[in-house]
């Protein structure tokens, strides 16, 4: 049986925002740590930091607010703009999935 597979990302002068950055932001939201989010994805902290930094530059707003370590350690939180953006992006993906599934079913309903 055929299944629909696809990738969607937003692009402006290179790949700007896609599954990787989205998953990192969700990981930071859940753990309060970019390092932990990166580790859970099998990614180095430096790569994760660069992805987030570059995505923020291309989008025109900061994605994370970080605090340095200390007695209680450091951490990161999403900016309000990042919170709103991932909410919008998730809604966009849901609509894309629904539309693509409908189109796929129209053309490949017997598979």
PDB file of C-alpha atoms in Angstrom:
ATOM      1  CA  UNK A   1       0.000   0.000   0.000  1.00  0.00           C
ATOM      2  CA  UNK A   2       1.330   3.420  -0.949  1.00  0.00           C
ATOM      3  CA  UNK A   3       1.810   6.051   1.732  1.00  0.00           C
ATOM      4  CA  UNK A   4       2.380   9.748   1.269  1.00  0.00           C
ATOM      5  CA  UNK A   5       5.758  11.036   2.502  1.00  0.00           C
ATOM      6  CA  UNK A   6       6.901  14.633   2.248  1.00  0.00           C
ATOM      7  CA  UNK A   7       9.057  17.308   3.894  1.00  0.00           C
ATOM      8  CA  UNK A   8       8.063  20.909   4.391  1.00  0.00           C
ATOM      9  CA  UNK A   9      10.320  23.754   5.444  1.00  0.00           C
ATOM     10  CA  UNK A  10      10.376  27.526   5.191  1.00  0.00           C
ATOM     11  CA  UNK A  11      13.236  29.051   3.269  1.00  0.00           C
ATOM     12  CA  UNK A  12      14.788  32.487   2.849  1.00  0.00           C
ATOM     13  CA  UNK A  13      18.419  32.593   1.713  1.00  0.00           C
ATOM     14  CA  UNK A  14      18.886  28.978   2.658  1.00  0.00           C
ATOM     15  CA  UNK A  15      16.901  26.637   4.815  1.00  0.00           C
ATOM     16  CA  UNK A  16      15.379  28.768   7.543  1.00  0.00           C
ATOM     17  CA  UNK A  17      12.915  26.720   9.538  1.00  0.00           C
ATOM     18  CA  UNK A  18      12.021  23.066   9.347  1.00  0.00           C
ATOM     19  CA  UNK A  19      11.635  19.914  11.367  1.00  0.00           C
ATOM     20  CA  UNK A  20      15.071  20.122  13.018  1.00  0.00           C
ATOM     21  CA  UNK A  21      14.735  23.650  14.387  1.00  0.00           C
ATOM     22  CA  UNK A  22      11.100  22.991  15.312  1.00  0.00           C
ATOM     23  CA  UNK A  23      12.053  19.850  17.271  1.00  0.00           C
ATOM     24  CA  UNK A  24      14.892  21.687  19.013  1.00  0.00           C
ATOM     25  CA  UNK A  25      12.513  24.432  20.120  1.00  0.00           C
ATOM     26  CA  UNK A  26       9.973  21.896  21.379  1.00  0.00           C
ATOM     27  CA  UNK A  27      12.803  20.142  23.228  1.00  0.00           C
ATOM     28  CA  UNK A  28      13.893  23.407  24.858  1.00  0.00           C
ATOM     29  CA  UNK A  29      10.296  24.158  25.797  1.00  0.00           C
ATOM     30  CA  UNK A  30      10.001  20.736  27.464  1.00  0.00           C
ATOM     31  CA  UNK A  31      13.411  20.602  29.163  1.00  0.00           C
ATOM     32  CA  UNK A  32      14.458  24.229  29.632  1.00  0.00           C
ATOM     33  CA  UNK A  33      17.804  23.358  28.055  1.00  0.00           C
ATOM     34  CA  UNK A  34      19.193  23.613  24.537  1.00  0.00           C
ATOM     35  CA  UNK A  35      21.899  21.151  25.533  1.00  0.00           C
ATOM     36  CA  UNK A  36      19.318  18.558  26.632  1.00  0.00           C
ATOM     37  CA  UNK A  37      17.185  19.163  23.540  1.00  0.00           C
ATOM     38  CA  UNK A  38      20.222  18.669  21.292  1.00  0.00           C
ATOM     39  CA  UNK A  39      21.321  15.550  23.170  1.00  0.00           C
ATOM     40  CA  UNK A  40      17.869  13.980  22.827  1.00  0.00           C
ATOM     41  CA  UNK A  41      18.136  14.469  19.050  1.00  0.00           C
ATOM     42  CA  UNK A  42      21.672  13.058  18.836  1.00  0.00           C
ATOM     43  CA  UNK A  43      23.024  16.485  17.904  1.00  0.00           C
ATOM     44  CA  UNK A  44      25.970  18.411  19.304  1.00  0.00           C
ATOM     45  CA  UNK A  45      25.265  21.531  21.335  1.00  0.00           C
ATOM     46  CA  UNK A  46      27.291  23.634  18.878  1.00  0.00           C
ATOM     47  CA  UNK A  47      25.261  22.438  15.903  1.00  0.00           C
ATOM     48  CA  UNK A  48      21.993  23.057  17.752  1.00  0.00           C
ATOM     49  CA  UNK A  49      23.131  26.512  18.844  1.00  0.00           C
ATOM     50  CA  UNK A  50      24.109  27.427  15.283  1.00  0.00           C
ATOM     51  CA  UNK A  51      20.810  26.142  13.850  1.00  0.00           C
ATOM     52  CA  UNK A  52      18.807  28.196  16.348  1.00  0.00           C
ATOM     53  CA  UNK A  53      20.984  31.286  15.886  1.00  0.00           C
ATOM     54  CA  UNK A  54      20.798  31.153  12.071  1.00  0.00           C
ATOM     55  CA  UNK A  55      17.052  30.487  12.048  1.00  0.00           C
ATOM     56  CA  UNK A  56      16.513  33.462  14.344  1.00  0.00           C
ATOM     57  CA  UNK A  57      18.582  35.718  12.085  1.00  0.00           C
ATOM     58  CA  UNK A  58      16.629  34.678   9.003  1.00  0.00           C
ATOM     59  CA  UNK A  59      13.267  34.983  10.747  1.00  0.00           C
ATOM     60  CA  UNK A  60      14.163  38.394  12.156  1.00  0.00           C
ATOM     61  CA  UNK A  61      13.700  37.642  15.863  1.00  0.00           C
ATOM     62  CA  UNK A  62      15.439  35.778  18.667  1.00  0.00           C
ATOM     63  CA  UNK A  63      14.154  32.283  19.356  1.00  0.00           C
ATOM     64  CA  UNK A  64      15.687  31.662  22.785  1.00  0.00           C
ATOM     65  CA  UNK A  65      16.593  33.538  25.924  1.00  0.00           C
ATOM     66  CA  UNK A  66      19.496  31.824  27.669  1.00  0.00           C
ATOM     67  CA  UNK A  67      20.923  32.280  31.117  1.00  0.00           C
ATOM     68  CA  UNK A  68      24.458  31.304  32.059  1.00  0.00           C
ATOM     69  CA  UNK A  69      25.219  28.532  34.489  1.00  0.00           C
ATOM     70  CA  UNK A  70      25.920  29.001  38.156  1.00  0.00           C
ATOM     71  CA  UNK A  71      24.930  27.221  41.346  1.00  0.00           C
ATOM     72  CA  UNK A  72      21.589  26.233  39.841  1.00  0.00           C
ATOM     73  CA  UNK A  73      22.908  25.826  36.302  1.00  0.00           C
ATOM     74  CA  UNK A  74      21.898  27.661  33.164  1.00  0.00           C
ATOM     75  CA  UNK A  75      19.014  27.123  30.868  1.00  0.00           C
ATOM     76  CA  UNK A  76      16.985  28.455  27.987  1.00  0.00           C
ATOM     77  CA  UNK A  77      13.398  29.451  27.363  1.00  0.00           C
ATOM     78  CA  UNK A  78      11.570  30.282  24.162  1.00  0.00           C
ATOM     79  CA  UNK A  79      10.922  33.933  23.423  1.00  0.00           C
ATOM     80  CA  UNK A  80       7.271  34.963  23.083  1.00  0.00           C
ATOM     81  CA  UNK A  81       7.892  35.342  19.333  1.00  0.00           C
ATOM     82  CA  UNK A  82       9.238  31.789  19.128  1.00  0.00           C
ATOM     83  CA  UNK A  83       6.252  30.461  21.104  1.00  0.00           C
ATOM     84  CA  UNK A  84       3.853  32.144  18.680  1.00  0.00           C
ATOM     85  CA  UNK A  85       5.868  31.057  15.647  1.00  0.00           C
ATOM     86  CA  UNK A  86       5.939  27.355  16.575  1.00  0.00           C
ATOM     87  CA  UNK A  87       2.200  27.486  17.296  1.00  0.00           C
ATOM     88  CA  UNK A  88       1.564  29.019  13.865  1.00  0.00           C
ATOM     89  CA  UNK A  89       4.003  26.619  12.175  1.00  0.00           C
ATOM     90  CA  UNK A  90       2.303  23.620  13.790  1.00  0.00           C
ATOM     91  CA  UNK A  91      -1.138  24.816  12.640  1.00  0.00           C
ATOM     92  CA  UNK A  92       0.291  25.354   9.148  1.00  0.00           C
ATOM     93  CA  UNK A  93       1.710  21.804   9.093  1.00  0.00           C
ATOM     94  CA  UNK A  94      -1.619  20.365  10.239  1.00  0.00           C
ATOM     95  CA  UNK A  95      -3.408  22.114   7.367  1.00  0.00           C
ATOM     96  CA  UNK A  96      -0.737  21.023   4.881  1.00  0.00           C
ATOM     97  CA  UNK A  97      -1.047  17.420   6.041  1.00  0.00           C
ATOM     98  CA  UNK A  98      -4.826  17.489   5.736  1.00  0.00           C
ATOM     99  CA  UNK A  99      -4.698  19.021   2.248  1.00  0.00           C
ATOM    100  CA  UNK A 100      -1.970  16.671   1.016  1.00  0.00           C
ATOM    101  CA  UNK A 101      -3.774  13.609   2.381  1.00  0.00           C
ATOM    102  CA  UNK A 102      -6.941  14.708   0.582  1.00  0.00           C
ATOM    103  CA  UNK A 103      -5.084  15.192  -2.703  1.00  0.00           C
ATOM    104  CA  UNK A 104      -3.210  11.905  -2.256  1.00  0.00           C
ATOM    105  CA  UNK A 105      -6.483  10.040  -1.639  1.00  0.00           C
ATOM    106  CA  UNK A 106      -8.016  11.604  -4.732  1.00  0.00           C
ATOM    107  CA  UNK A 107      -5.289  10.241  -7.000  1.00  0.00           C
ATOM    108  CA  UNK A 108      -4.253   7.043  -5.205  1.00  0.00           C
ATOM    109  CA  UNK A 109      -7.439   5.887  -3.467  1.00  0.00           C
ATOM    110  CA  UNK A 110      -7.109   2.260  -4.600  1.00  0.00           C
ATOM    111  CA  UNK A 111      -3.554   1.771  -3.341  1.00  0.00           C
TER     112      UNK A 111
END
